[in-house]
Tab-separated table of C-alpha atoms in Angstrom:
chain	number	residue	atom	x	y	z
A	20	MET	CA	13.794	2.052	-25.818
A	21	LEU	CA	16.725	4.625	-24.960
A	22	SER	CA	19.173	3.341	-26.591
A	23	GLU	CA	17.156	2.851	-29.309
A	24	ALA	CA	15.294	6.899	-29.491
A	25	GLY	CA	17.189	9.220	-31.393
A	26	CYS	CA	14.655	12.201	-29.608
A	27	VAL	CA	13.001	12.217	-26.096
A	28	VAL	CA	9.497	13.953	-25.990
A	29	LEU	CA	9.858	15.573	-22.742
A	30	ASP	CA	6.277	16.007	-20.561
A	31	LEU	CA	6.937	19.940	-18.614
A	32	ASP	CA	4.453	18.948	-15.642
A	33	GLY	CA	5.759	16.641	-13.411
A	34	PRO	CA	8.919	15.281	-15.720
A	35	VAL	CA	11.002	18.846	-16.222
A	36	VAL	CA	9.166	20.873	-13.090
A	37	ARG	CA	6.687	21.004	-10.236
A	38	PHE	CA	4.490	23.694	-12.412
A	39	PHE	CA	1.796	24.703	-9.800
A	40	ALA	CA	4.559	24.736	-6.799
A	41	ARG	CA	3.779	27.385	-4.603
A	42	PRO	CA	5.794	30.275	-4.795
A	43	GLY	CA	8.821	29.314	-1.765
A	44	ALA	CA	8.961	26.211	-2.323
A	45	GLY	CA	11.579	24.082	-3.061
A	46	GLU	CA	13.546	20.305	-2.352
A	47	GLY	CA	13.799	19.204	1.489
A	48	ALA	CA	12.465	19.924	4.775
A	49	GLY	CA	12.489	23.499	6.116
A	50	ALA	CA	12.462	24.980	1.607
A	51	GLY	CA	9.697	26.898	2.082
A	52	PRO	CA	5.571	26.146	1.952
A	53	PRO	CA	4.695	22.876	0.448
A	54	GLY	CA	2.414	22.144	-2.068
A	55	SER	CA	0.231	23.329	-5.141
A	56	VAL	CA	-1.762	26.418	-5.858
A	57	ALA	CA	-3.029	24.964	-8.793
A	58	PRO	CA	-6.800	24.360	-6.418
A	59	ASP	CA	-6.003	28.363	-5.604
A	60	ILE	CA	-6.324	28.771	-9.773
A	61	ALA	CA	-9.495	25.971	-9.992
A	62	ARG	CA	-11.436	27.900	-7.269
A	63	ASP	CA	-11.235	31.079	-9.347
A	64	LEU	CA	-12.152	29.090	-12.865
A	65	HIS	CA	-15.233	28.015	-10.525
A	66	ASP	CA	-15.820	31.346	-9.252
A	67	ILE	CA	-15.966	33.154	-12.586
A	68	ALA	CA	-18.486	30.173	-13.933
A	69	ARG	CA	-20.504	30.856	-10.459
A	70	LEU	CA	-20.618	34.413	-10.586
A	71	ASN	CA	-22.242	33.887	-14.396
A	72	GLY	CA	-24.505	31.479	-13.733
A	73	THR	CA	-22.411	28.611	-15.728
A	74	VAL	CA	-21.373	26.055	-13.188
A	75	LEU	CA	-21.155	22.393	-14.625
A	76	PRO	CA	-22.268	19.627	-11.975
A	77	GLU	CA	-19.586	17.386	-12.935
A	78	LEU	CA	-16.926	19.499	-12.162
A	79	ASP	CA	-18.152	19.878	-8.651
A	80	GLY	CA	-14.962	19.208	-6.368
A	81	VAL	CA	-13.103	19.158	-9.146
A	82	ASP	CA	-9.175	21.201	-8.762
A	83	ASP	CA	-7.629	20.601	-11.876
A	84	PRO	CA	-7.973	23.781	-14.123
A	85	HIS	CA	-7.181	21.859	-17.503
A	86	ARG	CA	-10.293	19.839	-16.858
A	87	ILE	CA	-11.886	23.111	-16.032
A	88	LEU	CA	-10.437	24.440	-19.229
A	89	THR	CA	-11.353	21.515	-21.074
A	90	ALA	CA	-15.150	21.682	-19.992
A	91	HIS	CA	-16.483	25.134	-20.268
A	92	ASP	CA	-14.340	25.060	-23.683
A	93	GLN	CA	-16.469	22.266	-25.521
A	94	HIS	CA	-19.196	23.168	-24.194
A	95	PRO	CA	-22.371	23.837	-26.680
A	96	GLY	CA	-23.634	26.822	-25.009
A	97	THR	CA	-22.936	30.206	-27.286
A	98	GLY	CA	-23.924	33.519	-25.634
A	99	VAL	CA	-23.019	33.646	-21.821
A	100	TRP	CA	-21.154	30.628	-21.863
A	101	ARG	CA	-18.863	31.086	-24.649
A	102	ARG	CA	-17.703	34.280	-22.660
A	103	VAL	CA	-17.386	32.546	-19.504
A	104	ALA	CA	-14.969	30.035	-21.170
A	105	LEU	CA	-12.909	32.694	-23.086
A	106	GLU	CA	-12.715	34.670	-19.595
A	107	ILE	CA	-11.689	31.007	-17.921
A	108	ARG	CA	-9.139	30.055	-20.620
A	109	ASP	CA	-7.627	33.944	-20.003
A	110	THR	CA	-7.599	33.476	-16.444
A	111	LEU	CA	-5.875	30.423	-16.341
A	112	ASP	CA	-3.057	31.857	-18.804
A	113	ALA	CA	-2.273	34.667	-16.587
A	114	ALA	CA	-2.053	32.211	-13.873
A	115	GLU	CA	0.123	29.817	-15.764
A	116	TRP	CA	2.111	32.986	-17.034
A	117	LYS	CA	2.731	33.708	-12.921
A	118	ALA	CA	3.192	29.969	-11.858
A	119	ALA	CA	6.207	29.869	-14.649
A	120	GLU	CA	8.415	32.097	-12.536
A	121	HIS	CA	8.064	30.109	-9.155
A	122	GLY	CA	8.242	26.228	-10.447
A	123	VAL	CA	10.122	23.702	-8.888
A	124	GLU	CA	12.628	21.300	-11.433
A	125	THR	CA	12.321	17.812	-10.673
A	126	ASP	CA	15.085	16.204	-9.052
A	127	GLY	CA	17.703	14.826	-12.345
A	128	ALA	CA	15.748	17.272	-14.712
A	129	THR	CA	17.621	19.514	-16.099
A	130	ASP	CA	21.255	16.967	-15.555
A	131	PHE	CA	19.362	14.344	-17.589
A	132	ILE	CA	18.648	16.804	-20.303
A	133	ARG	CA	22.180	18.244	-20.549
A	134	ALA	CA	23.383	14.754	-20.687
A	135	TRP	CA	21.285	13.255	-23.308
A	136	ARG	CA	22.050	16.048	-25.633
A	137	ALA	CA	25.428	15.816	-24.584
A	138	ARG	CA	25.340	12.561	-26.565
A	139	GLY	CA	23.828	14.114	-30.194
A	140	ARG	CA	20.648	13.351	-28.928
A	141	HIS	CA	17.354	15.292	-29.794
A	142	LEU	CA	14.706	16.495	-27.288
A	143	SER	CA	11.391	18.162	-27.667
A	144	VAL	CA	8.648	19.314	-24.949
A	145	ALA	CA	5.024	18.706	-25.421
A	146	SER	CA	2.896	20.631	-22.264
A	147	ASN	CA	-0.863	21.619	-21.830
A	148	ASN	CA	0.584	24.489	-20.007
A	149	HIS	CA	0.306	27.506	-21.792
A	150	PRO	CA	2.937	27.482	-24.735
A	151	VAL	CA	4.951	30.738	-23.392
A	152	ALA	CA	4.922	29.563	-19.707
A	153	VAL	CA	6.283	26.437	-20.721
A	154	ALA	CA	9.319	28.303	-22.667
A	155	ARG	CA	10.055	30.885	-19.698
A	156	VAL	CA	10.170	27.804	-17.693
A	157	LEU	CA	12.956	26.370	-19.808
A	158	GLU	CA	14.364	29.563	-19.964
A	159	ARG	CA	14.373	29.582	-16.140
A	160	LEU	CA	15.893	26.035	-15.739
A	161	GLY	CA	18.750	27.106	-18.087
A	162	VAL	CA	18.087	24.653	-20.811
A	163	LEU	CA	15.561	26.149	-23.332
A	164	ASP	CA	18.596	26.386	-25.503
A	165	ARG	CA	18.983	22.649	-24.677
A	166	VAL	CA	15.826	21.680	-26.829
A	167	ASP	CA	16.223	21.814	-30.358
A	168	GLY	CA	13.862	20.415	-31.179
A	169	PRO	CA	9.647	22.047	-31.332
A	170	VAL	CA	8.204	23.118	-27.563
A	171	ILE	CA	4.483	22.412	-27.522
A	172	GLY	CA	2.112	24.233	-25.168
A	173	ARG	CA	-1.999	24.131	-25.125
A	174	ASP	CA	-3.790	24.643	-28.274
A	175	ARG	CA	-6.238	27.660	-28.604
A	176	ASP	CA	-8.389	24.564	-29.276
A	177	THR	CA	-8.501	22.636	-26.512
A	178	ARG	CA	-9.840	19.687	-28.255
A	179	LEU	CA	-6.000	19.449	-29.510
A	180	MET	CA	-4.750	18.955	-25.696
A	181	LYS	CA	-3.280	15.824	-25.195
A	182	PRO	CA	-4.903	12.912	-25.248
A	183	HIS	CA	-5.200	13.893	-28.704
A	184	PRO	CA	-2.001	12.614	-30.619
A	185	HIS	CA	-1.885	16.422	-32.460
A	186	PRO	CA	0.912	17.677	-29.584
A	187	LEU	CA	3.188	14.841	-29.666
A	188	LYS	CA	2.742	14.798	-34.186
A	189	LEU	CA	4.081	17.781	-34.133
A	190	ALA	CA	7.287	17.521	-30.967
A	191	MET	CA	8.774	14.887	-33.147
A	192	VAL	CA	11.859	15.759	-34.877
A	193	PRO	CA	11.557	13.992	-38.838
A	194	ALA	CA	15.821	14.078	-38.150
A	195	ALA	CA	16.069	11.461	-34.813
A	196	GLY	CA	13.248	9.152	-37.260
A	197	GLY	CA	9.660	7.885	-37.264
A	198	PRO	CA	7.518	7.864	-33.568
A	199	LYS	CA	9.259	4.630	-33.314
A	200	ARG	CA	12.529	6.263	-32.738
A	201	HIS	CA	11.262	8.572	-30.474
A	202	VAL	CA	10.813	8.289	-26.365
A	203	MET	CA	7.961	10.022	-24.398
A	204	ILE	CA	8.628	10.928	-20.876
A	205	GLY	CA	5.556	11.541	-18.764
A	206	ASP	CA	3.451	12.187	-15.495
A	207	THR	CA	-0.535	10.524	-16.608
A	208	ARG	CA	-2.347	8.262	-18.297
A	209	THR	CA	-3.054	11.354	-20.381
A	210	ASP	CA	0.218	11.492	-21.648
A	211	LEU	CA	0.961	7.935	-22.049
A	212	MET	CA	-3.133	7.746	-24.344
A	213	THR	CA	-1.096	10.230	-26.831
A	214	ALA	CA	1.822	8.232	-26.892
A	215	ARG	CA	-0.144	5.067	-27.569
A	216	ALA	CA	-2.175	6.811	-30.442
A	217	VAL	CA	0.997	7.956	-32.930
A	218	GLY	CA	3.095	4.583	-31.531
A	219	MET	CA	5.794	6.117	-29.278
A	220	PRO	CA	7.096	3.969	-26.740
A	221	PHE	CA	6.568	5.410	-23.195
A	222	ILE	CA	8.492	6.215	-20.151
A	223	GLY	CA	6.841	7.041	-17.240
A	224	TYR	CA	7.576	8.905	-13.834
A	225	HIS	CA	5.614	10.007	-10.967
A	226	GLY	CA	7.505	10.983	-7.567
A	227	SER	CA	4.282	10.144	-5.270
A	228	PRO	CA	3.952	6.031	-5.333
A	229	GLN	CA	-0.513	6.780	-5.888
A	230	GLY	CA	0.746	8.293	-8.937
A	231	ARG	CA	2.953	5.445	-10.237
A	232	GLU	CA	0.130	2.710	-9.134
A	233	LEU	CA	-2.008	5.127	-11.568
A	234	LEU	CA	0.362	4.481	-14.452
A	235	GLU	CA	1.484	0.895	-14.295
A	236	ALA	CA	-2.409	0.155	-14.089
A	237	ALA	CA	-2.861	1.795	-17.125
A	238	GLY	CA	-0.018	-0.703	-18.817
A	239	ALA	CA	2.656	2.164	-18.581
A	240	PRO	CA	6.022	-0.456	-19.381
A	241	VAL	CA	8.266	1.544	-17.311
A	242	VAL	CA	7.426	3.723	-14.471
A	243	MET	CA	9.766	5.274	-12.365
A	244	GLU	CA	10.340	6.966	-9.420
A	245	SER	CA	13.232	9.503	-10.321
A	246	MET	CA	14.014	11.093	-12.731
A	247	ARG	CA	17.649	9.917	-12.007
A	248	GLU	CA	17.123	6.836	-13.015
A	249	LEU	CA	16.653	8.277	-16.575
A	250	LEU	CA	20.102	9.340	-16.527
A	251	ALA	CA	21.375	6.161	-14.435
A	252	ALA	CA	20.407	4.612	-17.480
A	253	LEU	CA	22.510	6.549	-19.871
A	254	PRO	CA	25.150	4.490	-20.663
A	255	GLY	CA	28.642	6.333	-19.846
A	256	THR	CA	27.055	9.467	-17.230
A	257	ALA	CA	29.842	9.451	-15.229
A	258	ARG	CA	32.476	10.476	-18.569
A	259	TRP	CA	30.252	13.469	-18.841
A	260	ARG	CA	30.739	17.307	-16.724
A	261	LEU	CA	26.721	17.966	-16.357
């Protein structure tokens, strides 16, 4: 898939960075507090709904901030329901801008990005995170200037977030050819569904066995446990100074 691709489209959270890593977290033992701030953010979003009397039973126990935003944003209710949806959106936006300052690089991600671009291939990003936060993460990692294709983040209309094909259609680079000449690298079933919707080849990545099992069960043709597997798949990697 890589040999035939003119452009790689990366999901951000997972393949490039642990976006919601706790401040001070890092790679290896003793590198800082483990875990994710996503459940803390989700709790703040649930509190907004609870304080305004707009609790959705189907979200009980959900700690995915994006799922909480989507459910409220797409709720048909007006008045207080719409006001709460906008407050949840603003709160998540602010939380992601903050998280962008301490996300931890996925091992091998920037090495792959530099090596891929050194070969003259194109690179884009398609994420459900806020576009400003996405750009900031890439800037912090020192690879924003290596992304020559579109950097696509969360649309204000949550109906256009992945798995809707809209983000991947925007992320494609015309000079690279059509969707068959692109390949998406993602870490969720949602990413896989989005790639399928536009006819784009897909390579799965996940750092946990459970995540890899979910991707395999969803039908991902290739699932990696390290981004360095991608780097090793590039011909002549050892010749490039990363």
